[in-house]
CSV table of C-alpha atoms in Angstrom, one decimal:
chain,number,residue,atom,x,y,z
M,1,MET,CA,81.9,-53.2,26.7
M,2,GLN,CA,79.7,-51.0,28.8
M,3,SER,CA,78.9,-52.1,32.3
M,4,THR,CA,75.3,-52.5,33.4
M,5,ASN,CA,75.5,-49.2,35.4
M,6,GLN,CA,76.8,-47.3,32.4
M,7,ARG,CA,74.0,-48.7,30.2
M,8,ASN,CA,71.4,-47.8,32.8
M,9,LYS,CA,72.7,-44.3,33.0
M,10,SER,CA,72.6,-44.0,29.2
M,11,ALA,CA,69.0,-45.1,29.2
M,12,ILE,CA,68.1,-42.7,31.9
M,13,VAL,CA,69.7,-39.8,29.9
M,14,MET,CA,67.8,-40.9,26.7
M,15,ILE,CA,64.5,-40.9,28.7
M,16,HIS,CA,65.3,-37.5,30.2
M,17,ASN,CA,66.0,-36.0,26.8
M,18,PHE,CA,62.8,-37.5,25.4
M,19,TYR,CA,60.7,-35.9,28.2
M,20,LEU,CA,62.5,-32.5,27.7
M,21,GLN,CA,61.7,-32.7,24.0
M,22,MET,CA,58.1,-33.7,24.7
M,23,LEU,CA,57.8,-30.7,27.1
M,24,LYS,CA,59.1,-28.3,24.4
M,25,SER,CA,56.5,-29.7,22.1
M,26,LEU,CA,53.8,-29.2,24.6
M,27,ARG,CA,54.8,-25.6,25.1
M,28,TYR,CA,54.2,-24.9,21.5
M,29,MET,CA,50.6,-26.1,22.0
M,30,ARG,CA,49.8,-23.6,24.7
M,31,PHE,CA,47.1,-21.2,23.8
M,32,SER,CA,45.4,-18.3,25.6
M,33,LEU,CA,42.2,-20.1,26.5
M,34,LEU,CA,43.8,-22.8,28.7
M,35,GLY,CA,46.1,-20.5,30.6
M,36,ILE,CA,48.1,-23.5,31.8
M,37,ILE,CA,51.8,-22.9,32.8
M,38,LEU,CA,53.4,-26.3,32.4
M,39,ASP,CA,56.4,-25.4,34.3
M,40,LYS,CA,54.2,-25.1,37.4
M,41,GLY,CA,53.1,-28.7,37.7
M,42,SER,CA,52.6,-28.0,41.4
M,43,LYS,CA,52.1,-25.0,43.5
M,44,THR,CA,55.7,-25.2,44.8
M,45,GLY,CA,57.4,-26.3,41.6
M,46,ARG,CA,59.0,-29.2,43.4
M,47,LYS,CA,58.5,-32.9,42.7
M,48,PHE,CA,55.1,-34.2,43.6
M,49,LEU,CA,53.9,-37.8,43.9
M,50,VAL,CA,50.2,-37.7,44.6
M,51,ASP,CA,48.0,-40.2,46.3
M,52,LEU,CA,45.0,-39.5,44.0
M,53,MET,CA,44.8,-37.9,40.5
M,54,LEU,CA,41.3,-36.9,39.7
M,55,SER,CA,39.7,-35.3,36.6
M,56,LEU,CA,36.1,-34.2,37.3
M,57,ASP,CA,33.3,-32.8,35.2
M,58,PRO,CA,30.5,-31.7,37.5
M,59,GLY,CA,27.8,-31.9,34.8
M,60,THR,CA,24.1,-31.3,35.3
M,61,SER,CA,23.1,-34.7,33.8
M,62,MET,CA,26.0,-36.7,35.5
M,63,THR,CA,29.1,-36.0,37.5
M,64,LYS,CA,31.8,-37.8,35.5
M,65,MET,CA,35.2,-38.8,36.9
M,66,VAL,CA,38.4,-40.4,35.8
M,67,TYR,CA,40.9,-41.1,38.5
M,68,ARG,CA,44.1,-43.0,39.4
M,69,VAL,CA,45.1,-43.7,42.9
M,70,SER,CA,48.8,-43.1,42.3
M,71,LEU,CA,51.3,-42.2,39.7
M,72,GLU,CA,52.8,-45.6,39.6
M,73,MET,CA,52.8,-47.0,36.1
M,74,SER,CA,51.1,-50.2,37.3
M,75,SER,CA,48.1,-48.1,38.5
M,76,LYS,CA,45.3,-48.0,36.0
M,77,PRO,CA,42.8,-45.2,35.6
M,78,GLU,CA,39.3,-45.9,36.7
M,79,LEU,CA,36.0,-44.4,35.7
M,80,LEU,CA,33.3,-43.3,38.2
M,81,CYS,CA,30.0,-41.5,37.8
M,82,MET,CA,27.5,-40.0,40.3
M,83,GLU,CA,24.1,-38.5,39.9
M,84,PRO,CA,24.2,-34.7,39.5
M,85,GLU,CA,21.9,-33.8,42.4
M,86,LEU,CA,23.1,-31.8,45.3
M,87,VAL,CA,21.2,-30.5,48.3
M,88,LYS,CA,22.1,-28.8,51.6
M,89,ILE,CA,20.6,-30.7,54.6
M,90,SER,CA,20.5,-30.3,58.3
M,91,ARG,CA,22.2,-32.5,60.9
M,92,ASP,CA,18.8,-33.6,62.2
M,93,SER,CA,17.7,-34.8,58.8
M,94,LEU,CA,20.9,-36.7,58.3
M,95,SER,CA,20.6,-38.3,61.7
M,96,LEU,CA,17.1,-39.4,60.8
M,97,TYR,CA,18.3,-40.9,57.6
M,98,GLU,CA,21.1,-42.8,59.2
M,99,SER,CA,18.8,-44.2,62.0
M,100,GLY,CA,16.8,-46.0,59.4
M,101,GLN,CA,19.6,-47.6,57.4
M,102,ILE,CA,20.0,-51.4,57.6
M,103,ASN,CA,23.2,-51.7,55.7
M,104,ARG,CA,26.0,-49.4,54.3
M,105,PRO,CA,25.7,-48.7,50.6
M,106,ASN,CA,28.6,-48.1,48.3
M,107,PRO,CA,30.2,-44.7,49.0
M,108,GLU,CA,29.3,-43.1,45.7
M,109,ASN,CA,25.6,-44.0,46.3
M,110,GLU,CA,25.5,-42.7,49.9
M,111,ALA,CA,27.6,-39.6,49.7
M,112,TRP,CA,27.2,-36.9,52.3
M,113,ILE,CA,29.7,-34.4,53.4
M,114,GLU,CA,30.2,-31.8,56.1
M,115,TYR,CA,32.6,-28.8,55.7
M,116,ASN,CA,32.5,-25.3,57.2
M,117,GLY,CA,29.7,-26.4,59.5
M,118,GLU,CA,27.3,-27.3,56.7
M,119,TYR,CA,26.0,-30.7,55.5
M,120,TYR,CA,25.3,-31.7,51.9
M,121,ALA,CA,23.9,-34.8,50.3
M,122,VAL,CA,25.4,-35.5,46.9
M,123,GLY,CA,24.4,-37.7,44.0
M,124,PHE,CA,22.1,-40.7,44.4
M,125,LEU,CA,21.5,-40.1,48.1
M,126,ALA,CA,20.4,-36.5,47.3
M,127,GLN,CA,18.2,-37.6,44.4
M,128,LYS,CA,16.6,-40.7,46.0
M,129,TYR,CA,16.2,-39.9,49.7
M,130,PHE,CA,16.3,-36.1,50.0
M,131,GLU,CA,14.4,-35.7,46.6
M,132,ALA,CA,16.8,-33.0,45.4
M,133,ARG,CA,16.2,-31.6,41.9
M,134,ILE,CA,18.5,-29.9,39.4
M,135,ASN,CA,18.5,-26.1,39.6
M,136,PHE,CA,19.7,-24.8,36.2
M,137,LEU,CA,20.3,-21.4,37.7
M,138,GLU,CA,22.9,-22.5,40.1
M,139,LEU,CA,26.5,-22.0,39.2
M,140,LYS,CA,28.5,-25.1,38.4
M,141,TYR,CA,31.7,-23.7,39.9
M,142,GLU,CA,30.0,-23.2,43.3
M,143,ASN,CA,28.5,-26.7,43.2
M,144,ALA,CA,31.9,-28.0,42.2
M,145,ILE,CA,33.2,-27.7,45.7
M,146,PRO,CA,30.8,-30.1,47.5
M,147,LYS,CA,30.8,-32.4,44.5
M,148,THR,CA,34.6,-32.6,44.6
M,149,LEU,CA,34.7,-33.3,48.3
M,150,ALA,CA,32.1,-36.1,47.8
M,151,ALA,CA,34.1,-37.5,44.9
M,152,VAL,CA,37.4,-37.6,46.8
M,153,GLY,CA,35.7,-39.1,49.9
M,154,ALA,CA,34.0,-41.8,47.9
M,155,ILE,CA,37.2,-42.7,45.9
M,156,ALA,CA,39.2,-42.8,49.1
M,157,ILE,CA,36.8,-45.3,50.7
M,158,ARG,CA,36.5,-47.4,47.5
M,159,GLU,CA,40.3,-47.6,47.2
M,160,GLY,CA,41.3,-47.8,50.8
M,161,LEU,CA,43.2,-44.5,50.8
M,162,LYS,CA,44.3,-42.8,53.9
M,163,SER,CA,42.5,-39.8,55.3
M,164,ASN,CA,45.5,-37.5,54.9
M,165,LEU,CA,46.3,-37.5,51.2
M,166,ASP,CA,47.8,-35.4,48.3
M,167,LEU,CA,45.5,-34.6,45.4
M,168,SER,CA,46.1,-33.6,41.8
M,169,LEU,CA,42.8,-32.2,40.5
M,170,GLY,CA,41.6,-31.4,37.0
M,171,LEU,CA,38.2,-29.8,36.6
M,172,LEU,CA,35.9,-28.8,33.7
M,173,LEU,CA,33.7,-25.7,33.8
M,174,PRO,CA,31.3,-24.0,31.3
M,175,TYR,CA,33.2,-21.4,29.4
M,176,GLY,CA,30.9,-18.7,30.9
M,177,GLU,CA,32.1,-19.8,34.4
M,178,TRP,CA,35.8,-20.4,33.6
M,179,GLU,CA,36.8,-16.9,34.7
M,180,ASP,CA,35.9,-17.9,38.3
M,181,ARG,CA,38.6,-20.6,38.4
M,182,GLU,CA,40.9,-18.8,40.7
M,183,ARG,CA,38.1,-18.2,43.2
M,184,LEU,CA,37.1,-21.9,42.9
M,185,GLU,CA,40.7,-23.0,43.5
M,186,MET,CA,40.9,-20.9,46.7
M,187,GLY,CA,37.6,-22.4,47.9
M,188,LEU,CA,38.6,-26.0,47.0
M,189,THR,CA,42.0,-25.6,48.8
M,190,LYS,CA,40.3,-24.5,52.0
M,191,ALA,CA,37.4,-27.0,51.9
M,192,LEU,CA,39.6,-30.0,51.1
M,193,SER,CA,41.9,-29.2,53.9
M,194,SER,CA,39.2,-30.1,56.5
M,195,PHE,CA,36.0,-32.0,55.7
M,196,SER,CA,34.2,-35.1,56.5
M,197,PHE,CA,32.7,-37.8,54.3
M,198,ARG,CA,30.1,-40.0,55.9
M,199,GLY,CA,31.5,-38.9,59.3
M,200,GLN,CA,35.1,-39.8,58.4
M,201,GLN,CA,37.4,-36.8,58.7
M,202,PHE,CA,39.7,-35.9,55.8
M,203,CYS,CA,42.6,-33.6,55.3
M,204,VAL,CA,43.5,-33.4,51.6
M,205,ASN,CA,46.4,-31.3,50.2
M,206,LEU,CA,45.6,-29.8,46.8
M,207,ILE,CA,49.0,-30.2,45.2
M,208,SER,CA,48.0,-29.4,41.7
M,209,PHE,CA,44.9,-27.8,40.2
M,210,GLN,CA,44.1,-27.5,36.4
M,211,CYS,CA,40.8,-26.0,35.4
M,212,LEU,CA,39.7,-25.9,31.8
M,213,PRO,CA,36.5,-24.8,30.0
M,214,GLU,CA,34.3,-27.6,28.9
M,215,GLY,CA,35.7,-29.0,25.7
M,216,GLY,CA,39.3,-28.4,27.0
M,217,GLY,CA,40.1,-32.1,27.1
M,218,LEU,CA,39.0,-32.4,23.4
M,219,VAL,CA,41.1,-29.4,22.5
M,220,LEU,CA,44.2,-30.8,24.2
M,221,THR,CA,43.7,-34.1,22.4
M,222,ARG,CA,43.2,-32.5,19.0
M,223,SER,CA,46.1,-30.1,19.4
M,224,LYS,CA,48.5,-33.0,20.3
M,225,LYS,CA,47.5,-34.6,17.0
M,226,LEU,CA,47.9,-31.4,15.0
M,227,GLY,CA,51.1,-30.3,16.8
M,228,THR,CA,52.3,-26.8,15.8
M,229,ASP,CA,49.7,-26.7,13.0
M,230,PHE,CA,47.0,-26.1,15.6
M,231,ASN,CA,48.0,-22.4,15.7
M,232,LYS,CA,47.9,-22.1,11.9
M,233,VAL,CA,44.3,-23.1,11.4
M,234,ASN,CA,40.9,-21.7,12.5
M,235,ILE,CA,39.2,-24.2,14.7
M,236,ALA,CA,35.8,-24.1,16.6
M,237,VAL,CA,35.1,-26.2,19.6
M,238,VAL,CA,31.3,-26.9,20.0
M,239,MET,CA,30.1,-28.5,23.2
M,240,LEU,CA,26.4,-29.5,23.5
M,241,GLY,CA,25.5,-30.4,27.0
M,242,PHE,CA,22.4,-31.0,29.1
M,243,ARG,CA,22.2,-27.4,30.4
M,244,ASP,CA,24.3,-25.3,28.1
M,245,ILE,CA,25.9,-25.2,24.7
M,246,SER,CA,29.2,-23.3,24.1
M,247,ALA,CA,31.4,-22.4,21.2
M,248,VAL,CA,35.0,-21.5,21.5
M,249,ILE,CA,36.9,-20.2,18.4
M,250,PHE,CA,40.6,-20.5,18.0
M,251,GLU,CA,42.0,-18.1,15.3
M,252,ARG,CA,45.8,-18.7,15.0
M,253,GLY,CA,45.7,-19.8,18.6
M,254,ILE,CA,43.9,-16.8,20.0
M,255,SER,CA,40.6,-17.8,21.5
M,256,THR,CA,37.2,-16.3,22.1
M,257,GLY,CA,34.0,-18.1,23.3
M,258,LYS,CA,30.4,-17.9,24.4
M,259,THR,CA,28.0,-20.0,26.4
M,260,GLU,CA,24.2,-20.1,26.1
M,261,GLY,CA,21.5,-22.0,28.1
M,262,LEU,CA,20.4,-24.1,25.2
M,263,GLY,CA,21.2,-27.6,26.4
M,264,LEU,CA,18.9,-30.6,25.9
M,265,ALA,CA,17.1,-29.5,29.0
M,266,TRP,CA,15.6,-26.6,27.0
M,267,MET,CA,13.8,-29.1,24.8
M,268,LEU,CA,12.7,-31.2,27.8
M,269,GLU,CA,11.3,-28.2,29.6
M,270,ARG,CA,9.2,-27.4,26.4
M,271,ILE,CA,7.8,-30.9,26.4
M,272,LYS,CA,7.1,-30.8,30.1
M,273,SER,CA,5.2,-27.5,29.9
M,274,ARG,CA,3.0,-28.9,27.1
M,275,THR,CA,2.1,-32.2,28.7
M,276,SER,CA,0.6,-33.3,32.0
M,277,GLY,CA,2.6,-34.6,35.0
M,278,GLN,CA,5.9,-35.2,33.4
M,279,ASN,CA,9.4,-34.6,34.9
M,280,LEU,CA,12.8,-34.0,33.3
M,281,HIS,CA,14.4,-37.2,34.5
M,282,ASP,CA,11.8,-39.5,32.9
M,283,LEU,CA,11.6,-37.4,29.8
M,284,LEU,CA,15.3,-37.5,29.4
M,285,LYS,CA,15.3,-41.3,29.7
M,286,ALA,CA,12.6,-41.7,27.1
M,287,VAL,CA,14.1,-39.3,24.6
M,288,HIS,CA,17.5,-40.9,25.0
M,289,LEU,CA,16.3,-44.4,24.4
M,290,SER,CA,14.1,-43.3,21.6
M,291,GLY,CA,16.7,-41.3,19.7
M,292,SER,CA,16.1,-38.7,17.0
M,293,ALA,CA,13.2,-40.8,15.6
M,294,LEU,CA,11.1,-40.5,18.8
M,295,LYS,CA,9.6,-44.0,18.7
M,296,PRO,CA,6.3,-44.2,20.7
M,297,ARG,CA,7.2,-47.4,22.5
M,298,TYR,CA,9.8,-45.6,24.6
M,299,PHE,CA,7.2,-43.1,25.8
M,300,ASN,CA,4.7,-45.7,27.1
M,301,THR,CA,6.0,-45.4,30.6
M,302,LEU,CA,5.3,-41.7,30.7
M,303,ALA,CA,1.6,-42.2,30.2
M,304,ARG,CA,-0.5,-41.8,33.4
M,305,SER,CA,-3.8,-43.2,32.3
M,306,LYS,CA,-4.7,-46.8,33.2
M,307,ASN,CA,-7.3,-47.0,30.4
M,308,ALA,CA,-5.7,-48.6,27.3
M,309,GLU,CA,-7.4,-46.3,24.8
M,310,PHE,CA,-6.7,-43.2,26.8
M,311,LYS,CA,-3.1,-44.3,27.3
M,312,ALA,CA,-2.5,-44.7,23.6
M,313,GLU,CA,-3.9,-41.2,23.0
M,314,GLU,CA,-1.7,-39.8,25.8
M,315,VAL,CA,1.5,-41.4,24.4
M,316,ALA,CA,0.6,-40.1,20.9
M,317,GLN,CA,0.2,-36.6,22.3
M,318,ILE,CA,3.6,-36.8,24.2
M,319,VAL,CA,5.3,-37.9,21.0
M,320,GLU,CA,3.7,-35.2,18.9
M,321,VAL,CA,4.7,-32.6,21.4
M,322,ALA,CA,8.2,-34.0,21.6
M,323,GLU,CA,8.6,-33.9,17.8
M,324,LEU,CA,7.4,-30.3,17.7
M,325,SER,CA,9.7,-29.4,20.6
M,326,ARG,CA,12.7,-31.1,18.9
M,327,LYS,CA,12.2,-29.0,15.8
M,328,GLU,CA,12.0,-25.8,17.8
M,329,TYR,CA,15.0,-26.8,19.8
M,330,TRP,CA,17.2,-27.5,16.7
M,331,ASN,CA,16.0,-24.2,15.2
M,332,LYS,CA,17.2,-22.3,18.2
M,333,VAL,CA,20.5,-24.2,18.4
M,334,SER,CA,21.2,-23.9,14.6
M,335,ILE,CA,20.6,-20.1,14.7
M,336,TRP,CA,22.9,-19.7,17.7
M,337,LEU,CA,25.7,-21.8,16.1
M,338,SER,CA,25.4,-19.9,12.8
M,339,MET,CA,25.7,-16.6,14.5
M,340,ASN,CA,28.8,-17.7,16.6
M,341,ILE,CA,30.7,-20.0,14.3
M,342,PRO,CA,32.5,-18.0,11.5
M,343,VAL,CA,32.2,-19.4,8.0
M,344,ASP,CA,36.0,-19.5,7.5
M,345,ILE,CA,36.4,-22.1,10.2
M,346,GLN,CA,38.6,-24.9,8.9
M,347,GLN,CA,37.7,-27.5,11.5
M,348,VAL,CA,35.0,-27.9,14.1
M,349,ILE,CA,35.4,-30.2,17.1
M,350,ILE,CA,32.0,-31.3,18.4
M,351,GLY,CA,31.4,-32.9,21.8
M,352,GLY,CA,29.0,-33.3,24.7
M,353,GLY,CA,26.3,-35.8,25.3
M,354,THR,CA,23.6,-33.9,23.3
M,355,SER,CA,25.7,-33.9,20.2
M,356,GLU,CA,24.9,-37.6,19.6
M,357,TYR,CA,21.2,-36.7,19.6
M,358,LEU,CA,21.8,-34.1,16.8
M,359,VAL,CA,24.3,-35.8,14.6
M,360,ALA,CA,22.3,-35.6,11.3
M,361,GLU,CA,21.5,-31.9,11.8
M,362,LEU,CA,25.1,-31.0,12.8
M,363,LYS,CA,26.5,-32.8,9.7
M,364,ASN,CA,24.1,-30.7,7.5
M,365,LEU,CA,25.0,-27.5,9.2
M,366,PHE,CA,28.8,-27.9,9.0
M,367,THR,CA,29.0,-29.3,5.4
M,368,TYR,CA,31.5,-26.5,4.6
M,369,THR,CA,34.1,-27.7,7.1
M,370,GLU,CA,35.8,-30.8,8.6
M,371,ILE,CA,34.1,-32.2,11.7
M,372,SER,CA,36.1,-34.0,14.4
M,373,TRP,CA,33.6,-35.9,16.6
M,374,ALA,CA,34.8,-35.7,20.2
M,375,ALA,CA,38.4,-35.5,19.0
M,376,GLU,CA,38.1,-39.2,18.0
M,377,LEU,CA,38.3,-40.2,21.7
M,378,GLU,CA,35.2,-42.4,22.0
M,379,GLU,CA,37.0,-45.6,21.1
M,380,ASP,CA,39.9,-44.7,23.4
M,381,VAL,CA,37.5,-44.4,26.3
M,382,ARG,CA,35.7,-47.6,25.4
M,383,LEU,CA,39.0,-49.6,25.3
M,384,ALA,CA,40.5,-47.9,28.4
M,385,PHE,CA,37.5,-48.9,30.6
M,386,ASN,CA,36.3,-51.9,28.7
M,387,LEU,CA,32.9,-50.4,28.1
M,388,PRO,CA,30.3,-52.0,25.8
M,389,ILE,CA,29.8,-50.3,22.4
M,390,LYS,CA,27.2,-47.5,22.7
M,391,LYS,CA,26.4,-48.4,26.3
M,392,ASP,CA,24.3,-45.5,27.5
M,393,ALA,CA,26.5,-43.2,25.4
M,394,LEU,CA,29.0,-43.3,28.2
M,395,CYS,CA,31.9,-43.3,25.8
M,396,LEU,CA,30.9,-40.1,24.3
M,397,ARG,CA,30.0,-38.4,27.6
M,398,PHE,CA,33.4,-39.2,29.1
M,399,THR,CA,35.6,-38.1,26.2
M,400,ASP,CA,36.2,-34.6,27.5
M,401,VAL,CA,37.1,-35.5,31.0
M,402,TYR,CA,39.2,-38.4,29.8
M,403,GLY,CA,41.1,-36.0,27.5
M,404,LEU,CA,41.8,-33.8,30.5
M,405,PHE,CA,42.9,-36.8,32.5
M,406,ARG,CA,45.4,-37.9,29.9
M,407,TYR,CA,46.8,-34.4,29.8
M,408,GLN,CA,47.1,-34.3,33.6
M,409,ASN,CA,48.8,-37.6,33.6
M,410,ALA,CA,51.3,-36.7,30.9
M,411,THR,CA,52.2,-33.3,32.4
M,412,SER,CA,52.5,-34.7,36.0
M,413,ALA,CA,54.8,-37.5,34.7
M,414,ILE,CA,56.9,-34.8,33.0
M,415,SER,CA,57.1,-32.8,36.2
M,416,ASN,CA,58.0,-35.7,38.3
M,417,HIS,CA,60.8,-36.7,36.0
M,418,ARG,CA,62.2,-33.2,35.7
M,419,ALA,CA,62.2,-32.8,39.5
M,420,SER,CA,63.9,-36.1,40.1
């Protein structure tokens, strides 16, 4: 009869073999787009146990994050979001703000950072107090640095982490900016090594960095389900976001892609230019609540007139303009997709927050192929974070970054085990 130690050793060998087999399977799923070398789980190739694992999508409608404070199995992933605004500020402006504060808000709602001698307000603080506005011409990969610093600082304070910590970071970028990932990694490594969040100094060691194009989390999830068959079929990944839309085509595993500035903001800008006194934030809220039918009651708050009759006319005008702009928007999007998605595609993976707004049109456009909606991750997100069904479409909007997080978690666990 085996001793307890012998049985334990046998179990360890079985687990080790399982992870080795899993690693081999993952290697078959590598494809040129992702450029991820699984053998390099860390910069050094040695075992790494991080204090914080963070997957981040620095979107223009919301900064979305999934994180875990350690790699212990008992540690559960958490979800966090911040407003997308970002603005450079002076030390004097910051001092004036702080002098007028009565209490200390939650860190994600009062995020300001300092690095390399410059100060930035991020998220709700930037939006509400410093009146920052989204600039669609700015590069996401450049804004990703201060947004990442703010995210790490806010999480560290929320979770009571130390100021010196090791970080495993996953980040999503538009396909058109993905080529800048090496420059971004260098900038992040330097900035993280010395920055302050709300006056508290941090020194963060970037142990692992994985950067994927938007849609990468969905691709990884889908490729895991298909296994080696992924490289045998032609697959398109379509991401419809607030600022951009992108299409990445996999033909026998070889990838090509394009990005275009045709996010939902294009439609909102058309509405804004044809009506009086509107802003993108309020328009987005009304359009989102109303859905594709554009119900007038959701646009009542946009009317500026106090006269009941004039207000009704104003709402009717906004709705009419919105309906026309929606038709024009879909016409532009459908033409672009038709030009960039080959007709021999066998499956299309569709994600991004705007996709929910265009479900009917997308179904009609892709009748010739199989559609995978967000790689079937919506329910996984809802269950993982106990979110209400259809609550502000958060489940859909977090699918991509959650797919990335699960990949980070799986590959880090493999690296830790192999290095043990």
